[in-house]
Coordinates of C-alpha atoms in Angstrom, one line a residue:
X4 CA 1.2 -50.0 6.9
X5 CA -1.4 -51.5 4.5
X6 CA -0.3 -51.7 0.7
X7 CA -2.8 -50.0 -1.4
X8 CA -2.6 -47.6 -5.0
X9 CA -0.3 -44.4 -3.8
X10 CA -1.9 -41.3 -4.1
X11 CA -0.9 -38.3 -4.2
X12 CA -1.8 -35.1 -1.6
X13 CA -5.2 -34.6 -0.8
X14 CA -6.3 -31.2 -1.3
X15 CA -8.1 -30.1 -3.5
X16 CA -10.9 -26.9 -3.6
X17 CA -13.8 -28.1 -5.4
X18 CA -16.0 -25.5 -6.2
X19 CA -17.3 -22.2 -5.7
X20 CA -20.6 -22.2 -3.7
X21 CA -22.9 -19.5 -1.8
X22 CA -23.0 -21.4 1.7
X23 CA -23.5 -18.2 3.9
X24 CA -26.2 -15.9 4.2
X25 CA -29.7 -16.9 2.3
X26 CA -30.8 -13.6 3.7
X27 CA -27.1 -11.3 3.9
X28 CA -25.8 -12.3 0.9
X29 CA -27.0 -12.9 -3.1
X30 CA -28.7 -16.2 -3.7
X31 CA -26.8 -18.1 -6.1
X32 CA -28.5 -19.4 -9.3
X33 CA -30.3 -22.6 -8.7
X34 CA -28.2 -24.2 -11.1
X35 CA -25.5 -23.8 -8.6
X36 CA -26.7 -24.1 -5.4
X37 CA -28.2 -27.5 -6.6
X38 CA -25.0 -28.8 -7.6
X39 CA -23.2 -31.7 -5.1
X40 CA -20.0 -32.2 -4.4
X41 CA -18.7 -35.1 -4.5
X42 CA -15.9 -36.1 -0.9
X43 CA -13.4 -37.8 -2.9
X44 CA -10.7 -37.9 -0.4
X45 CA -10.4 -39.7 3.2
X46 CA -8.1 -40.6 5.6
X47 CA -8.9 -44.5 6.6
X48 CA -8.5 -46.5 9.1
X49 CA -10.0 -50.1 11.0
X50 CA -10.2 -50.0 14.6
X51 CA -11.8 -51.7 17.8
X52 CA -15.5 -49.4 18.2
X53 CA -18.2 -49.5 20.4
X54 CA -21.7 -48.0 19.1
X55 CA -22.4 -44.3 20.0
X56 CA -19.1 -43.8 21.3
X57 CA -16.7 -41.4 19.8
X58 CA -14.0 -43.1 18.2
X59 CA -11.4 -40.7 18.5
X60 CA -10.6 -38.3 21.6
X61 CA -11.8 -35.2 22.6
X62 CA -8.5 -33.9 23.4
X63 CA -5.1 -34.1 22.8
X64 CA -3.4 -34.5 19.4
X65 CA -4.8 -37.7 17.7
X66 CA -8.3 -35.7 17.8
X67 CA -6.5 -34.8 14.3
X68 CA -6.2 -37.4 11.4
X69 CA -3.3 -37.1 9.6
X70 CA -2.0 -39.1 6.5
X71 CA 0.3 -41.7 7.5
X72 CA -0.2 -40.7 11.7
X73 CA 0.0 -43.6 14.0
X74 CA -2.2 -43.2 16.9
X75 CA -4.3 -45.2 18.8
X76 CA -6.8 -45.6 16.3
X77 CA -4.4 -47.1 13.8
X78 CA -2.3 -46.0 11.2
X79 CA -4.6 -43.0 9.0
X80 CA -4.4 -44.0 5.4
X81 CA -5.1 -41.8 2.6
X82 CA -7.4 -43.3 -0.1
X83 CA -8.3 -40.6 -2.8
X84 CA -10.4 -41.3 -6.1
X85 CA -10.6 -37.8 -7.8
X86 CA -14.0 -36.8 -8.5
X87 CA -16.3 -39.3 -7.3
X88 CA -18.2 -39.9 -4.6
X89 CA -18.4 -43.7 -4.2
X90 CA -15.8 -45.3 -2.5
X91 CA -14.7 -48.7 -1.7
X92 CA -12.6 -49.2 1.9
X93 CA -12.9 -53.3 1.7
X94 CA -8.9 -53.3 1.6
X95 CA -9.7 -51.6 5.6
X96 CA -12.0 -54.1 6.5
X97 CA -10.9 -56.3 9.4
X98 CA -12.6 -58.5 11.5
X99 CA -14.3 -57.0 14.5
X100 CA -13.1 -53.6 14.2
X101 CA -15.0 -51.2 12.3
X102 CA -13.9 -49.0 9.4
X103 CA -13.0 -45.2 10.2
X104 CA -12.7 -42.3 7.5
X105 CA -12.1 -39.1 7.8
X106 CA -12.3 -35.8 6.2
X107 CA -11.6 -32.2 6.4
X108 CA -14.0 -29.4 5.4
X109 CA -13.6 -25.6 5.0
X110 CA -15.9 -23.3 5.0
X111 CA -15.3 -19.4 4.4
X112 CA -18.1 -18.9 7.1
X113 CA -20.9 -20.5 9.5
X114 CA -22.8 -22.2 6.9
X115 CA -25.4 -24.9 6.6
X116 CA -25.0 -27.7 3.9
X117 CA -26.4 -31.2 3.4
X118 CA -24.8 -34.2 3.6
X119 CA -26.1 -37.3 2.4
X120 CA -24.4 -40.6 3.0
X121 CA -24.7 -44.0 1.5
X122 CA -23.9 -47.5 2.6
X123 CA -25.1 -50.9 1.8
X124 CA -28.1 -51.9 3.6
X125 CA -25.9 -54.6 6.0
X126 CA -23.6 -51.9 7.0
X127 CA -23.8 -50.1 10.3
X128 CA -23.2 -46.4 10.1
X129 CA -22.3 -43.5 12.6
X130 CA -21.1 -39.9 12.1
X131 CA -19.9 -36.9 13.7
X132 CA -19.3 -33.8 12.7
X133 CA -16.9 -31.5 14.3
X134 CA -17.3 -34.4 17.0
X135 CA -20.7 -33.6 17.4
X136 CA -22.6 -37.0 16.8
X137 CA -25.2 -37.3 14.1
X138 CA -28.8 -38.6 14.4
X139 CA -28.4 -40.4 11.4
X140 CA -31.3 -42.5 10.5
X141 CA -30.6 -42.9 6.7
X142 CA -31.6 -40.2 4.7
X143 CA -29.6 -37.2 3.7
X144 CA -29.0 -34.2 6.6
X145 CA -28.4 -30.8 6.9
X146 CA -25.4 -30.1 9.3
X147 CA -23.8 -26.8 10.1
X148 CA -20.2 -26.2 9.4
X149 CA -18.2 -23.1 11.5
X150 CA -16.3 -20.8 9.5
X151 CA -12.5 -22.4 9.4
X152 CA -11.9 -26.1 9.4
X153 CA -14.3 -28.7 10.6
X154 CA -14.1 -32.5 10.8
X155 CA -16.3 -34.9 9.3
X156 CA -15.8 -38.6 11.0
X157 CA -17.4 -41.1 9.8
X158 CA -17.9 -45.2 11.1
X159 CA -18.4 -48.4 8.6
X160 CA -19.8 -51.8 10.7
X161 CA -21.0 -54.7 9.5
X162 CA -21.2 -58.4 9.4
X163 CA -18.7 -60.3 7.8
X164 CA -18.9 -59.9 4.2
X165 CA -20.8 -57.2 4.0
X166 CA -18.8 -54.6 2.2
X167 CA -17.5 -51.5 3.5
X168 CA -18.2 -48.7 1.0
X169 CA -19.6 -45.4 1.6
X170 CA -20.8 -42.4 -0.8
X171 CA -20.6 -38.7 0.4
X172 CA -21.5 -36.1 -1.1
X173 CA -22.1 -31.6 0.2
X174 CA -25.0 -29.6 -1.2
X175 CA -25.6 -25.6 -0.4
X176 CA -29.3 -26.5 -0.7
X177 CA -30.4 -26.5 2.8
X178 CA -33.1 -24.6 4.2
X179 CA -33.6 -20.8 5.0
X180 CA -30.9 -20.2 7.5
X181 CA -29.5 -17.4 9.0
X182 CA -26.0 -16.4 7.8
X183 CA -22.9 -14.7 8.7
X184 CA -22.6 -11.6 10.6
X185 CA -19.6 -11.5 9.4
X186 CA -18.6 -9.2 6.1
X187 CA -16.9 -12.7 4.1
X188 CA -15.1 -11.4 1.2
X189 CA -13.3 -14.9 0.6
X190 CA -15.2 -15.9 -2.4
X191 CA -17.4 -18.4 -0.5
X192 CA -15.4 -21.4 -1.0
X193 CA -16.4 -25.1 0.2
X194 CA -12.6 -27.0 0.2
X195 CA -12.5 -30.8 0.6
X196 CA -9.2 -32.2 2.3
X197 CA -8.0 -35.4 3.9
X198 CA -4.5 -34.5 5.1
X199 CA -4.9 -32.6 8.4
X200 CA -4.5 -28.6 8.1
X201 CA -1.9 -26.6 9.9
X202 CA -3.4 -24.7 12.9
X203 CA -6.5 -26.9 12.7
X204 CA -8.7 -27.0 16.3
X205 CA -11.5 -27.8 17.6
X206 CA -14.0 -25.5 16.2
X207 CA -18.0 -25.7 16.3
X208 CA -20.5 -23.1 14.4
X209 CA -21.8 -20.1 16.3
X210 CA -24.7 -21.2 18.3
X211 CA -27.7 -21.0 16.5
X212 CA -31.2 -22.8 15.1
X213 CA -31.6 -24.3 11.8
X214 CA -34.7 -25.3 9.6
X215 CA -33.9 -28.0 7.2
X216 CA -35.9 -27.6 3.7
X217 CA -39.3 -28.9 3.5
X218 CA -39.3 -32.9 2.4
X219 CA -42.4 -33.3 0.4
X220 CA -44.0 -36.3 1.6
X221 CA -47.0 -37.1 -0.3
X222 CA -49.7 -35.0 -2.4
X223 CA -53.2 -35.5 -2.3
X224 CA -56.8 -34.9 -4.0
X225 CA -59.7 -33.9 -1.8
X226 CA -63.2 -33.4 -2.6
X227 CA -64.5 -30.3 -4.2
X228 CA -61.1 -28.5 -3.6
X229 CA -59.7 -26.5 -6.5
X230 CA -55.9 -27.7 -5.9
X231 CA -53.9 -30.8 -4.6
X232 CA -52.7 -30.8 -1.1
X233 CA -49.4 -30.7 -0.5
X234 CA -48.0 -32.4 2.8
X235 CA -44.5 -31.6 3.6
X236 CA -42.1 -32.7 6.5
X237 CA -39.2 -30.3 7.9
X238 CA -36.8 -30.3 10.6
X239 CA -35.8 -27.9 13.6
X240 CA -32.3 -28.3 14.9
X241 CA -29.9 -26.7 17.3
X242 CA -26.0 -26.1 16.4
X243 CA -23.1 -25.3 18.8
X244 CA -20.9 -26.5 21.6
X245 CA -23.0 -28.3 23.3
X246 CA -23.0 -26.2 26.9
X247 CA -23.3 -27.6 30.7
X248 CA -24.6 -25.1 33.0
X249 CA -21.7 -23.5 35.7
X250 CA -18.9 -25.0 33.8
X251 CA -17.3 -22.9 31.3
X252 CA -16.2 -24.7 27.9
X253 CA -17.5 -27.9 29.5
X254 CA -19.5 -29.9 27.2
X255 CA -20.9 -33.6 26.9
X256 CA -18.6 -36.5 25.7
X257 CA -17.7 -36.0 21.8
X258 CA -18.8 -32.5 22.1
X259 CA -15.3 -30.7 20.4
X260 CA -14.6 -27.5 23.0
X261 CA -11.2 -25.7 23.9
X262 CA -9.4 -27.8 25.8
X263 CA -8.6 -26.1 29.8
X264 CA -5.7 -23.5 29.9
X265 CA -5.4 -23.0 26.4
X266 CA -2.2 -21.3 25.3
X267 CA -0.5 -20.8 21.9
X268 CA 1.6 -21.9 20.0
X269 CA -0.9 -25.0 19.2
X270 CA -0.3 -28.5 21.6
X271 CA 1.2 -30.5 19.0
X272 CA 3.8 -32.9 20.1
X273 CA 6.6 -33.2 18.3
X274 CA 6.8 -36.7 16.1
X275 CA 9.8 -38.3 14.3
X276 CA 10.4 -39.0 11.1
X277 CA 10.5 -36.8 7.9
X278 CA 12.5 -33.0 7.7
X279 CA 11.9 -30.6 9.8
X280 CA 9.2 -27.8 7.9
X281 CA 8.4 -30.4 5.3
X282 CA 5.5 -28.7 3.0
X283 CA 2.2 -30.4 3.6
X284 CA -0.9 -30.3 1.9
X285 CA -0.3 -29.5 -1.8
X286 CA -0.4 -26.1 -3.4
X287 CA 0.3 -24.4 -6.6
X288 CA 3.6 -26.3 -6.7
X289 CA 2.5 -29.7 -6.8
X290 CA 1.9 -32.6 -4.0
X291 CA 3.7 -34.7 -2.5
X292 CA 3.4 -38.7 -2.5
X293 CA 1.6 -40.5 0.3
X294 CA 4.6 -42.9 1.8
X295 CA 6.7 -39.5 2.8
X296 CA 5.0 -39.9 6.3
X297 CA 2.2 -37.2 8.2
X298 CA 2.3 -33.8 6.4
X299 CA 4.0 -31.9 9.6
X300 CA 5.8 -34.5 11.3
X301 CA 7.1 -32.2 14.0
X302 CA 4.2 -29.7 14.0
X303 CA 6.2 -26.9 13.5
X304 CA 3.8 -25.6 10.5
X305 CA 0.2 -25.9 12.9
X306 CA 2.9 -24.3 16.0
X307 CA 3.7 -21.5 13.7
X308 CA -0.3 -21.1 12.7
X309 CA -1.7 -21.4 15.6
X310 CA 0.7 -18.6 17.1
X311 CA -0.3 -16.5 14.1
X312 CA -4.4 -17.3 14.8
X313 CA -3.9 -16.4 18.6
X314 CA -6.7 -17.5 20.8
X315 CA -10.0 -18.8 19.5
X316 CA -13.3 -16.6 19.1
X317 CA -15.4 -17.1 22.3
X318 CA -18.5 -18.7 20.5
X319 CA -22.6 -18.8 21.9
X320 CA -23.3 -22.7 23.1
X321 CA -25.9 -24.2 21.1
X322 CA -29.6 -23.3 22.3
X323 CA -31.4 -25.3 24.1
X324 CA -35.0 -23.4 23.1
X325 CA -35.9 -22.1 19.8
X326 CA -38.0 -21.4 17.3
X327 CA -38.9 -20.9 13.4
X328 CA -41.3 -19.4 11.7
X329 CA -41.1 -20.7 8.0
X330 CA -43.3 -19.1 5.2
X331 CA -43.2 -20.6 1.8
X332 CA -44.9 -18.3 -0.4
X333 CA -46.6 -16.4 2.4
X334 CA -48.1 -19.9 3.8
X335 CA -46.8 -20.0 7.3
X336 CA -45.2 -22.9 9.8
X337 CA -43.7 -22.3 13.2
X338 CA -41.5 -25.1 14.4
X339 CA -40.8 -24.7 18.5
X340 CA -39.4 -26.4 21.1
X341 CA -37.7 -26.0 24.6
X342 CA -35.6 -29.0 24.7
X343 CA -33.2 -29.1 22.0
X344 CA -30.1 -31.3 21.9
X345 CA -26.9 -30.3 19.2
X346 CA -27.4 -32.1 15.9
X347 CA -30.7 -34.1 16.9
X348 CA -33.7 -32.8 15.0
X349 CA -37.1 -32.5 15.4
X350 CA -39.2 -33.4 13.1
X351 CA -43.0 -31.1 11.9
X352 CA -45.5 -31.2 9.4
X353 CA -47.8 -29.3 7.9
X354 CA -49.7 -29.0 4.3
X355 CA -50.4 -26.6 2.1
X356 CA -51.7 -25.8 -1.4
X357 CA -49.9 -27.2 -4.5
X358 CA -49.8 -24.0 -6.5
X359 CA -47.7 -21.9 -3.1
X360 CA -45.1 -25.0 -2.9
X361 CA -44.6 -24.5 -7.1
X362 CA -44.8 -20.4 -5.9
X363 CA -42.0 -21.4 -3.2
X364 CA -39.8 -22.9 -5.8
X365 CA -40.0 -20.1 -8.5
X366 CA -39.3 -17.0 -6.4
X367 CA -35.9 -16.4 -5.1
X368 CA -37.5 -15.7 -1.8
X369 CA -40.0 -18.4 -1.6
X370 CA -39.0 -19.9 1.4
X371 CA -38.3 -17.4 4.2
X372 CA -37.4 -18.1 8.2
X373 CA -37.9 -16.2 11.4
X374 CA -35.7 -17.7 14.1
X375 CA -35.3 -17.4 18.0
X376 CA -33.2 -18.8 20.2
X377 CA -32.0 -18.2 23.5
X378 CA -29.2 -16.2 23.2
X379 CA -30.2 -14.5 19.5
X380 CA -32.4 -13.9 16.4
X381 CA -31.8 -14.0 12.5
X382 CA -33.4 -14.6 9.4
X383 CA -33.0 -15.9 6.2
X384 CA -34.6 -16.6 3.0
X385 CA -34.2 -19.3 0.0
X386 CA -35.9 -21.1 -2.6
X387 CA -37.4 -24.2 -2.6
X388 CA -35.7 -27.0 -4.9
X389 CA -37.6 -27.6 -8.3
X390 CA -36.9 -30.8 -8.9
X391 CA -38.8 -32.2 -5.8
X392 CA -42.0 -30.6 -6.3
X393 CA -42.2 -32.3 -10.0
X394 CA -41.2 -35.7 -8.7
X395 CA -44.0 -35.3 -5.8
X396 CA -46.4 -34.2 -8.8
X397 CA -45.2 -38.1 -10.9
X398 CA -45.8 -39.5 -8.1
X399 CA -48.5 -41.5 -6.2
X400 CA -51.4 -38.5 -5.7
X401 CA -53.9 -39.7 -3.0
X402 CA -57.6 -39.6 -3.8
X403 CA -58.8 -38.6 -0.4
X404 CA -62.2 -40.6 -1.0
X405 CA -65.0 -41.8 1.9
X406 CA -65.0 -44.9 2.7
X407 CA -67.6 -47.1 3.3
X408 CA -68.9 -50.1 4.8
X409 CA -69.4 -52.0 1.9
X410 CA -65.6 -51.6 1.5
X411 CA -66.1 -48.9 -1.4
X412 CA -64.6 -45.7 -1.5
X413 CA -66.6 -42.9 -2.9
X414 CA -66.7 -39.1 -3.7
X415 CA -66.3 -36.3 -6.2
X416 CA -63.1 -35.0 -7.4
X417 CA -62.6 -31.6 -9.4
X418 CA -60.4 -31.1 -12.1
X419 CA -57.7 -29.2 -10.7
X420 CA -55.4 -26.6 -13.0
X421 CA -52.0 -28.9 -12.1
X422 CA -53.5 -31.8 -13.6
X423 CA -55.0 -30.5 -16.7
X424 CA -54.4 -31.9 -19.8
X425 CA -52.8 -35.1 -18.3
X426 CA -54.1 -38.9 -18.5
X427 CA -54.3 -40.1 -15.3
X428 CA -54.8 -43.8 -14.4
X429 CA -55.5 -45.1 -10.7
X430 CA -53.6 -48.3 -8.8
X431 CA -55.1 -51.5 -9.4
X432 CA -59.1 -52.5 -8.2
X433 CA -62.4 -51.5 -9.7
X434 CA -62.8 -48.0 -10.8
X435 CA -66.3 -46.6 -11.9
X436 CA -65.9 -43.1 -13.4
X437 CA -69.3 -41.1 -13.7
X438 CA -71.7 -44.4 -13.1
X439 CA -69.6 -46.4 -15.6
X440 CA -67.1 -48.9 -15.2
X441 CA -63.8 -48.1 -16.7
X442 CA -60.5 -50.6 -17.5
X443 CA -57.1 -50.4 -16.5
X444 CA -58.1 -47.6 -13.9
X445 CA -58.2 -44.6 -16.7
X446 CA -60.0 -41.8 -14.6
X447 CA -59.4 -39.1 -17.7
X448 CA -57.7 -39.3 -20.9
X449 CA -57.0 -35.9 -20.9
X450 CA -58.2 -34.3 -17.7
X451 CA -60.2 -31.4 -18.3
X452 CA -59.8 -28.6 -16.3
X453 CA -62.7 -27.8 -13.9
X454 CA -64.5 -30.9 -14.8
X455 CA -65.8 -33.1 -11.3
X456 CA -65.6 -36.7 -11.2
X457 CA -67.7 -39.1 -9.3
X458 CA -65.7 -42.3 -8.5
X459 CA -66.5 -45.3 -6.9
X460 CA -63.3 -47.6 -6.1
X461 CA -62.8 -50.9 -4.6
X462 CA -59.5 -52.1 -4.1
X463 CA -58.2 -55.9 -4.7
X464 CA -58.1 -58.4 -1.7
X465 CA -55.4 -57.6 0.9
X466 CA -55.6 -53.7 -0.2
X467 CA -59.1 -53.1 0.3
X468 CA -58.5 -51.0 3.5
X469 CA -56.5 -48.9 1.8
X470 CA -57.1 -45.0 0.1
X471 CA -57.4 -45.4 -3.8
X472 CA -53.8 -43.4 -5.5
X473 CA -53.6 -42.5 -9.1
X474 CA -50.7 -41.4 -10.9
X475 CA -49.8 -39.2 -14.1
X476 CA -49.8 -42.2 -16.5
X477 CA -46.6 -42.4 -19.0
X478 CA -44.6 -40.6 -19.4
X479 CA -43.3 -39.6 -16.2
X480 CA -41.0 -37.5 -15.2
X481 CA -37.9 -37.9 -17.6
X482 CA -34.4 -37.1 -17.3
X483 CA -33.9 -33.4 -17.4
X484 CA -31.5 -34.1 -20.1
X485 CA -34.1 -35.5 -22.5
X486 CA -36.6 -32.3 -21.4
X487 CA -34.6 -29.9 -23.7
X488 CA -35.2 -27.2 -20.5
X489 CA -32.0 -26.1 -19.2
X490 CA -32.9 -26.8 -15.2
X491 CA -35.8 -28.3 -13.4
X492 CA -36.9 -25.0 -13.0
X493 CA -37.5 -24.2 -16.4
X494 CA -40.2 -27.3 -16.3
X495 CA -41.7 -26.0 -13.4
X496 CA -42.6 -22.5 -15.0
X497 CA -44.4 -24.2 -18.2
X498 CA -46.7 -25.8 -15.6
X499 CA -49.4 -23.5 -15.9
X500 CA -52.8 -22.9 -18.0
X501 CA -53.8 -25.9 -19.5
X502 CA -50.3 -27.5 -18.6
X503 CA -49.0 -27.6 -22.3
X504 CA -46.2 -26.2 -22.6
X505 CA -45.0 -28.5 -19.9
X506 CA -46.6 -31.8 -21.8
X507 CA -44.5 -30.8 -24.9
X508 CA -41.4 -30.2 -23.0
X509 CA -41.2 -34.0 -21.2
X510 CA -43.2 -35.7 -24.8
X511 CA -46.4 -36.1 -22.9
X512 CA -49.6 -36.5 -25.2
X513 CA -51.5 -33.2 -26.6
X514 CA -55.1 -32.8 -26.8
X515 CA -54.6 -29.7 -29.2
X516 CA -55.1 -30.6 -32.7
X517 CA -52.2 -29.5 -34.5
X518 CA -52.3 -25.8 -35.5
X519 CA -53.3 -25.4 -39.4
X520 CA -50.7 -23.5 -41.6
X521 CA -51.7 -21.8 -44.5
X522 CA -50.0 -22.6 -47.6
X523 CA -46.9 -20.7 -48.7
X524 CA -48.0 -18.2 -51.4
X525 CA -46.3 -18.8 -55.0
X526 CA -42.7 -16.9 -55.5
X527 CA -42.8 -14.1 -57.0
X528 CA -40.5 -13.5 -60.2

C-alpha cells in the first residue's frame, strides 16, 4: 500500500442546501444556493484505463470503492484535505496507468447540482456519475443526483509530467428543474463521503429532463434599439437508467442498473481482515484511522442495511424525447428533441432583452420551466444567478455596426438606460464619434441616457474584418467584497435610473455635482 499522510474517516456533511424542488419546495436565499461546496475527500487509485471505457464494473462488489479495498483496480486510498477543493494525487501517478478518485454523494432527494471540475490543461479527464458517463468538454455541468447515495468517478491522464491534480466542487444553482414528488422532511442535506456507505447500490435519478441555467454568452448594441441584447446559451438533458427496448433493467455499458435476480440481504462477499461489525464511516463518536483496513471488512453492516432497505424502487428509464419550455421573466424558449442520450446535452440559444435577464435574476421566480418527456411532466421555477449578468454587462459589449466596403463600420447607436452614466471606451482602431475623431476609443465620458451616437470605426490591420466591442472603461467589476453590498444581488438592484447608485457602490465616476449642504445654524445657548 502507498505511504502517504494518514487521515482520518471521511465523512463529513457539509452543508445545508435546498437541492429539491425549485417549484415544490421554498427557494433558498441566493446567498445560499450560490454557495459551492468544496469535495475534499477521495478514494484514489492508479490503474491500466482505456478512453471512454468504464473503469470499474458494472456489477459485482468492486463497483464500490472502499478505503483500503483491494480490487482489480488497485488498492483505494483515502486522501482527505478538509475544506478545500484542490487537490494534488501526484503521489498516485504512475506511468501508463491513469489516476482514479472517487467519491460518495448523498442527496435527501432527486436533485440537480453543478459540478465543475478542474485539471491542468495537459491532463486528460473523464467522469461518470452514478456510472453514467459525462460529456465533459471542460466547463462546469449540471448532473442529477437520485435521492440516496450516488457515485461520482472520476479519471486523471496525462503525459509524463504533467501533474495529476483535480478541483471539485457542488453548487444547488442549476436550472429550473422539476423536484421531488416526494414529501422530504430530511432537512435537505448534500453529504460528501469517501469511505463506501453501508447498503450502498446502484442507484440512478427518476427518469426525467433537465434545463441547465442560461450561460450568458455575449451582449450586444444594435441600432436604434432602446436596450442591449442579451444572447444566452442553455442546455437540455435527459437523466435515468439508461433503457433498451424488450429487456427489463438492461442498459448500455457503464449504465448502473439492478443487477438480474436481485435478492436481499446485499451481494457483498465476505473479506478478511479487521473484526467482525467494526464501525465504519465516523459518527458522533469520532473516526477511525485509515490503516485499520475497508470500513466493513466482512460486509455484515451493508448485509444488515440492505435487508432493512428491502428491494429497490422500480424507477422510469431516462427519456429518450423531451422538451422545455423556459421563460425568464416572461421571455420564452422551448428546447426539444427526440433523440436524447443520459447525461449528453444539447445545446440552444436564443437572445433576449438586457433589462428581462436583470428581471430573471431579481425575482424569485424569474426563470420558470415547462417540461415533457415521455413517460411524465413537471415544472419548476428559480432565479437567475446575479453575478453573471454584471460580469456579461463588464464585459466586451458588441457594437452591431454595418459594415462596409471601404472596411469601415458604421451606424447609430442610442443611449441605452443600462449604460447610463458610464464611460465607455471601444477596442483599439479609429473611432469617429459624431463626425469627429476621438483618442483612445472614448465613445462617452459619461453616457447620457437617450442620446444617439453616429460612429464610424476602422479596425487595425489583421482585425479589420472584425465587429467594433467597447467595454465599461475602469473600474470594472470589483470584488463583491470591496462593493460594500452584501450579495451580487444587491448590485444588481442599484442598476436602475441613471445607474448611480450602482456607480457609487463599485467607486465608478459621478457626473452629479456633489449635493450643496447648507451651513449648520449657530448653537443656541
Amino acid at each position: 500500500m502507498r505511504e502517504h499522510t494518514m487521515h482520518r474517516l471521511a465523512r463529513r456533511t457539509l452543508l445545508s442546501l435546498v437541492l429539491s424542488a425549485w417549484g415544490a419546495s421554498a427557494l433558498a436565499p441566493e446567498a445560499v444556493r450560490a454557495q459551492e461546496i468544496p469535495v475534499d475527500r477521495w478514494l484514489v487509485t492508479s490503474a491500466e484505463h482505456a478512453a471512454g471505457t468504464p473503469p470499474l464494473p458494472v456489477a459485482g462488489p468492486d463497483r464500490f470503492p472502499d478505503r483500503n479495498l483491494e480490487t482489480a483496480a488497485g488498492t483505494w486510498s483515502l486522501f482527505r484535505r478538509d475544506g478545500q477543493a484542490a487537490m494534488d494525487f501526484s503521489e498516485f501517478a504512475e506511468t501508463g496507468q491513469a489516476t482514479l478518485a472517487h467519491v460518495y454523494l448523498k442527496s435527501s432527494a432527486d436533485a440537480s447540482v453543478r459540478l465543475e471540475l478542474g485539471v491542468e490543461p495537459c491532463a486528460r479527464l473523464e467522469a461518470w456519475v452514478n456510472a453514467q458517463h459525462l460529456a465533459y468538454d471542460g466547463t462546469a455541468r449540471e448532473v442529477r443526483l437520485a435521492a440516496g447515495w450516488n457515485t461520482l468517478l472520476v479519471v486523471l491522464d496525462g503525459d509524463p509530467g504533467c501533474d495529476r491534480s483535480l478541483t471539485a466542487r457542488l453548487s444547488a444553482d442549476a436550472g429550473p428543474n422539476v423536484g421531488t414528488r416526494r414529501d422530504d422532511r430530511s432537512g435537505d442535506r448534500l453529504t460528501v463521503q469517501a469511505s463506501r456507505p453501508p447498503g450502498v447500490r446502484p442507484t440512478w435519478p427518476e427518469g426525467v429532463v433537465t434545463v441547465s441555467t442560461p450561460r450568458i454568452t455575449g451582449l450586444a448594441w444594435h441600432p436604434d434599439d432602446d436596450d442591449l441584447r442579451a444572447a444566452i446559451s442553455y442546455e437540455l438533458a435527459s437523466w435515468g437508467r439508461e433503457f433498451e427496448a424488450g429487456v427489463e433493467g438492461a442498459g448500455a455499458p457503464g449504465i448502473q442498473r439492478l443487477p438480474p435476480g436481485f435478492r436481499n440481504p446485499f451481494d457483498l462477499p465476505r473479506r478478511s481482515g479487521g473484526a467482525p461489525g467494526e464501525a465504519g464511516e465516523a459518527g458522533e463518536a469520532g473516526e477511525r484511522d485509515d490503516e485499520t483496513g475497508p470500513t466493513d471488512p466482512e460486509g455484515m453492516r451493508a448485509r444488515m442495511v440492505a435487508q432493512l432497505l428491502g428491494r429497490p424502487e422500480p424507477r422510469a428509464p431516462a427519456p429518450r424525447q423531451g422538451s422545455v419550455e423556459l421563460r425568464l421573466a416572461d421571455e420564452s424558449f422551448v428546447a426539444a428533441s427526440n433523440d436524447l442520450e443520459p447525461g449528453v446535452p444539447l445545446s440552444f440559444e436564443g437572445v433576449l432583452p438586457f433589462r428581462k435577464l436583470r428581471e430573471a435574476a431579481l425575482r424569485n421566480d424569474g426563470m420558470k420551466g415547462e417540461f415533457r418527456w415521455d413517460g411524465g411532466d413537471g415544472e419548476g421555477e428559480g432565479r437567475m444567478p446575479a453575478a453573471p449578468v454584471l460580469r456579461a454587462l463588464h464585459g466586451a459589449l458588441e457594437l452591431a455596426l454595418a459594415a462596409g466596403t471601404d472596411g469601415v463600420w458604421r451606424g447609430t447607436l442610442r443611449v441605452p438606460d443600462t449604460l447610463a452614466g458610464f464611460v465607455l471606451r471601444g477596442t483599439e482602431g479609429s473611432w469617429t464619434i459624431d463626425g469627429s475623431a476621438v483618442e483612445d476609443g472614448l465613445l462617452c465620458d459619461p453616457c447620457e441616457r437617450g442620446r444617439r451616437l453616429a460612429i464610424e470605426f476602422r479596425g487595425t490591420a489583421g482585425t479589420d474584418a472584425e465587429p467594433p466591442r467597447a467595454r465599461i472603461a475602469d473600474p470594472g467589476l470589483p470584488d463583491l467584497s470591496g462593493t460594500g453590498a452584501p450579495a451580487a444581488i444587491e448590485l444588481l438592484r442599484a442598476l436602475e435610473g441613471d445607474n448611480r447608485r450602482y456607480r457609487a457602490l463599485i467607486g465608478g465616476p459621478s457626473p452629479d455635482p456633489p449635493l450643496q449642504t447648507a451651513p449648520a445654524a449657530p448653537a443656541r445657548s
